[in-house]
Amino acid sequence: MKISLSEIWNFIDLIGREEKGWSYQLLAGNVEISAIDHETLNALKTDPEYDTELLPSIFTFREILWQPDVFTEANMSLPGLRILKAYCEEYATNLEGSDSNVNQVYNQLILGLAANCSHAIEELEGGKVPVSRSLGTLRRYAFPIIKFFVYHPQNRVDYYRDAVNRLNYAVKIMLTQFHGRYTELEDPFWIVNYQQKKIPKESPVPSE
């Protein structure tokens, strides 16, 4: 069963905490995170240790993900890409040592963003792909990852509003300047699975 990013929190509230058999898969562009259990999803919603500075650090303050197409040469875009990639890799390294399943979800998303930056860097360094195409592809792949963090329940309200404005602007720029299509932008979503535990059949009682 497919459930949207915003509806998942209401969905899990309808499920009893003691009810077993539920598992979840998060799909955010080219990042897939499987076998998320019910407890981890609940912890994501109420995460008291969620880093509220993460959203501005990976998106709001990173003009490379939402600014207009003002860089016509690769060497003008590469510094911003390398800085974002390095930040994501360092942040992910810090999460890897955590025992928290919630942090491992964040870790895979951040690594996915770093990998998208690496792909764009390789294309621009190779010089065979136009800058606008590389940055357009990067933004398309990054969009669902960024949107996951934009709509995280524990965001600061002011950070959330600022990021939503930037995200809407990024979509406009992608459609008007990067010649993208709205249908290419995929929202992150959840796949919900339920596996009912089979009760073993009782062996027939032998007749005397």
Coordinates of C-alpha atoms in Angstrom, one line a residue:
M1 CA 0.0 0.0 0.0
K2 CA 1.4 3.4 -1.0
I3 CA 0.9 6.3 1.4
S4 CA 2.0 9.9 0.9
L5 CA 4.6 11.6 3.0
S6 CA 2.0 13.8 4.8
E7 CA -0.5 11.0 5.5
I8 CA 1.8 8.5 7.1
W9 CA 1.7 10.2 10.5
N10 CA -2.1 10.0 10.7
F11 CA -1.9 6.4 9.5
I12 CA 0.5 5.2 12.2
D13 CA -1.7 6.8 14.8
L14 CA -4.5 4.5 13.8
I15 CA -2.3 1.4 14.5
G16 CA -2.0 0.0 18.0
R17 CA 1.6 0.2 19.3
E18 CA 1.4 -3.5 20.2
E19 CA 0.1 -4.6 16.8
K20 CA 2.9 -6.6 15.1
G21 CA 3.6 -7.3 11.5
W22 CA 3.8 -3.8 10.1
S23 CA 6.9 -2.6 8.1
Y24 CA 7.6 0.4 6.0
Q25 CA 9.7 1.4 3.0
L26 CA 10.6 5.0 2.2
L27 CA 11.2 6.0 -1.4
A28 CA 12.8 9.4 -2.0
G29 CA 13.9 9.6 -5.6
N30 CA 16.8 7.3 -6.1
V31 CA 17.1 6.5 -2.4
E32 CA 15.2 3.5 -1.1
I33 CA 15.2 2.6 2.6
S34 CA 13.5 -0.8 3.4
A35 CA 12.5 -2.7 6.5
I36 CA 11.7 0.3 8.7
D37 CA 9.7 -1.0 11.6
H38 CA 6.7 0.6 13.3
E39 CA 8.8 1.7 16.4
T40 CA 11.3 3.5 14.2
L41 CA 8.6 5.3 12.2
N42 CA 6.9 6.5 15.5
A43 CA 10.3 7.7 16.6
L44 CA 10.8 9.6 13.4
K45 CA 7.6 11.5 14.1
T46 CA 8.5 12.5 17.6
D47 CA 12.3 12.5 17.4
P48 CA 13.3 14.8 20.3
E49 CA 16.9 14.9 19.0
Y50 CA 16.1 15.9 15.5
D51 CA 18.7 18.4 14.3
T52 CA 16.6 21.4 13.3
E53 CA 19.7 23.0 11.7
L54 CA 20.0 20.2 9.1
L55 CA 17.3 21.6 6.8
P56 CA 18.9 25.0 6.3
S57 CA 22.4 23.4 6.1
I58 CA 21.5 21.1 3.2
F59 CA 19.0 23.2 1.4
T60 CA 18.0 26.7 2.5
F61 CA 21.6 28.0 2.6
R62 CA 22.7 26.0 -0.4
E63 CA 21.9 28.2 -3.4
I64 CA 23.1 25.5 -5.8
L65 CA 19.8 23.7 -5.2
W66 CA 17.4 26.5 -5.8
Q67 CA 19.1 29.6 -7.4
P68 CA 18.4 30.7 -11.0
D69 CA 20.6 29.4 -13.8
V70 CA 23.2 32.1 -13.5
F71 CA 26.3 29.9 -13.9
T72 CA 27.0 29.2 -17.5
E73 CA 30.5 27.6 -16.9
A74 CA 31.2 24.4 -14.9
N75 CA 33.9 25.9 -12.8
M76 CA 31.3 28.4 -11.3
S77 CA 29.0 25.6 -10.1
L78 CA 31.7 23.1 -8.9
P79 CA 32.6 24.9 -5.6
G80 CA 29.0 24.9 -4.3
L81 CA 28.6 21.3 -5.3
R82 CA 31.8 20.2 -3.6
I83 CA 31.0 22.0 -0.4
L84 CA 27.5 20.5 -0.2
K85 CA 28.9 17.0 -1.0
A86 CA 31.6 17.4 1.7
Y87 CA 29.1 18.6 4.3
C88 CA 26.7 15.7 3.6
E89 CA 29.5 13.1 3.8
E90 CA 30.8 14.5 7.1
Y91 CA 27.3 14.7 8.5
A92 CA 26.6 11.1 7.5
T93 CA 29.9 9.9 9.0
N94 CA 28.8 11.3 12.4
L95 CA 25.5 9.5 12.1
E96 CA 27.1 6.1 11.3
G97 CA 28.3 5.7 14.8
S98 CA 24.8 6.1 16.2
D99 CA 22.8 3.2 17.6
S100 CA 19.5 5.0 16.7
N101 CA 17.5 3.5 13.9
V102 CA 16.1 6.9 13.2
N103 CA 19.6 8.3 12.6
Q104 CA 20.2 5.5 10.1
V105 CA 17.2 6.7 8.1
Y106 CA 18.6 10.2 8.0
N107 CA 22.1 8.8 7.2
Q108 CA 20.9 7.0 4.1
L109 CA 19.0 10.1 2.8
I110 CA 22.0 12.4 3.4
L111 CA 24.3 9.9 1.6
G112 CA 21.9 9.8 -1.3
L113 CA 22.1 13.6 -1.6
A114 CA 25.9 13.4 -1.5
A115 CA 25.9 10.8 -4.2
N116 CA 23.7 13.0 -6.4
C117 CA 26.2 15.8 -5.9
S118 CA 29.0 13.5 -6.8
H119 CA 27.3 12.6 -10.1
A120 CA 26.8 16.2 -11.0
I121 CA 30.5 17.0 -10.2
E122 CA 31.7 14.1 -12.4
E123 CA 29.6 15.3 -15.3
L124 CA 30.8 18.9 -15.0
E125 CA 34.4 17.9 -14.6
G126 CA 34.1 15.8 -17.7
G127 CA 32.9 18.8 -19.6
K128 CA 30.6 16.7 -21.9
V129 CA 27.3 17.6 -20.3
P130 CA 25.8 21.2 -20.3
V131 CA 25.8 22.8 -17.0
S132 CA 22.1 23.4 -17.1
R133 CA 21.4 19.7 -17.7
S134 CA 23.7 18.6 -14.8
L135 CA 22.2 21.0 -12.4
G136 CA 18.6 20.2 -13.6
T137 CA 19.2 16.5 -13.0
L138 CA 20.7 17.2 -9.6
R139 CA 17.7 19.2 -8.5
R140 CA 15.3 16.6 -9.8
Y141 CA 17.1 13.8 -7.9
A142 CA 17.5 16.0 -4.8
F143 CA 13.9 17.2 -4.7
P144 CA 12.3 14.2 -2.9
I145 CA 15.1 14.0 -0.4
I146 CA 14.9 17.7 0.4
K147 CA 11.1 17.5 0.6
F148 CA 11.3 14.7 3.2
F149 CA 13.3 17.0 5.5
V150 CA 11.2 20.1 4.7
Y151 CA 8.1 18.3 5.9
H152 CA 9.7 16.6 9.0
P153 CA 7.3 17.0 11.9
Q154 CA 10.0 18.3 14.2
N155 CA 11.2 21.3 12.1
R156 CA 11.2 24.8 13.4
V157 CA 8.2 26.7 12.0
D158 CA 10.3 29.6 10.7
Y159 CA 12.8 27.2 9.1
Y160 CA 9.9 25.2 7.5
R161 CA 8.3 28.3 6.0
D162 CA 11.6 29.6 4.6
A163 CA 12.4 26.2 3.1
V164 CA 8.9 25.9 1.5
N165 CA 9.4 29.3 -0.2
R166 CA 12.8 28.2 -1.5
L167 CA 11.4 24.8 -2.6
N168 CA 8.6 26.5 -4.6
Y169 CA 11.1 28.8 -6.1
A170 CA 13.4 25.9 -7.0
V171 CA 10.5 24.2 -8.8
K172 CA 9.7 27.4 -10.8
I173 CA 13.3 27.8 -11.8
M174 CA 13.6 24.2 -12.9
L175 CA 10.5 24.5 -15.1
T176 CA 11.3 27.9 -16.6
Q177 CA 15.1 27.9 -16.8
F178 CA 16.2 24.3 -16.7
H179 CA 13.5 23.2 -19.2
G180 CA 12.3 20.5 -16.8
R181 CA 8.8 19.0 -16.6
Y182 CA 6.6 19.1 -13.5
T183 CA 5.9 15.3 -14.0
E184 CA 9.6 14.7 -13.5
L185 CA 9.5 15.9 -9.9
E186 CA 8.6 12.9 -7.6
D187 CA 7.3 13.3 -4.1
P188 CA 8.8 11.0 -1.5
F189 CA 6.3 8.3 -0.3
W190 CA 6.0 5.3 1.9
I191 CA 5.2 1.7 1.0
V192 CA 3.3 0.0 3.9
N193 CA 3.5 -3.7 4.3
Y194 CA 1.6 -6.0 6.7
Q195 CA 2.5 -9.6 7.3
Q196 CA 0.2 -11.3 9.6
K197 CA 1.8 -13.9 11.8
K198 CA 0.6 -17.3 10.9
I199 CA -0.8 -19.3 13.8
P200 CA 0.3 -22.9 13.6
K201 CA -2.5 -25.4 13.2
E202 CA -3.1 -27.6 16.1
S203 CA -2.3 -31.3 15.5
P204 CA -5.4 -33.5 15.6
V205 CA -5.9 -35.3 18.9
P206 CA -5.5 -39.0 18.2
S207 CA -8.5 -41.0 18.9
E208 CA -8.2 -43.8 21.5

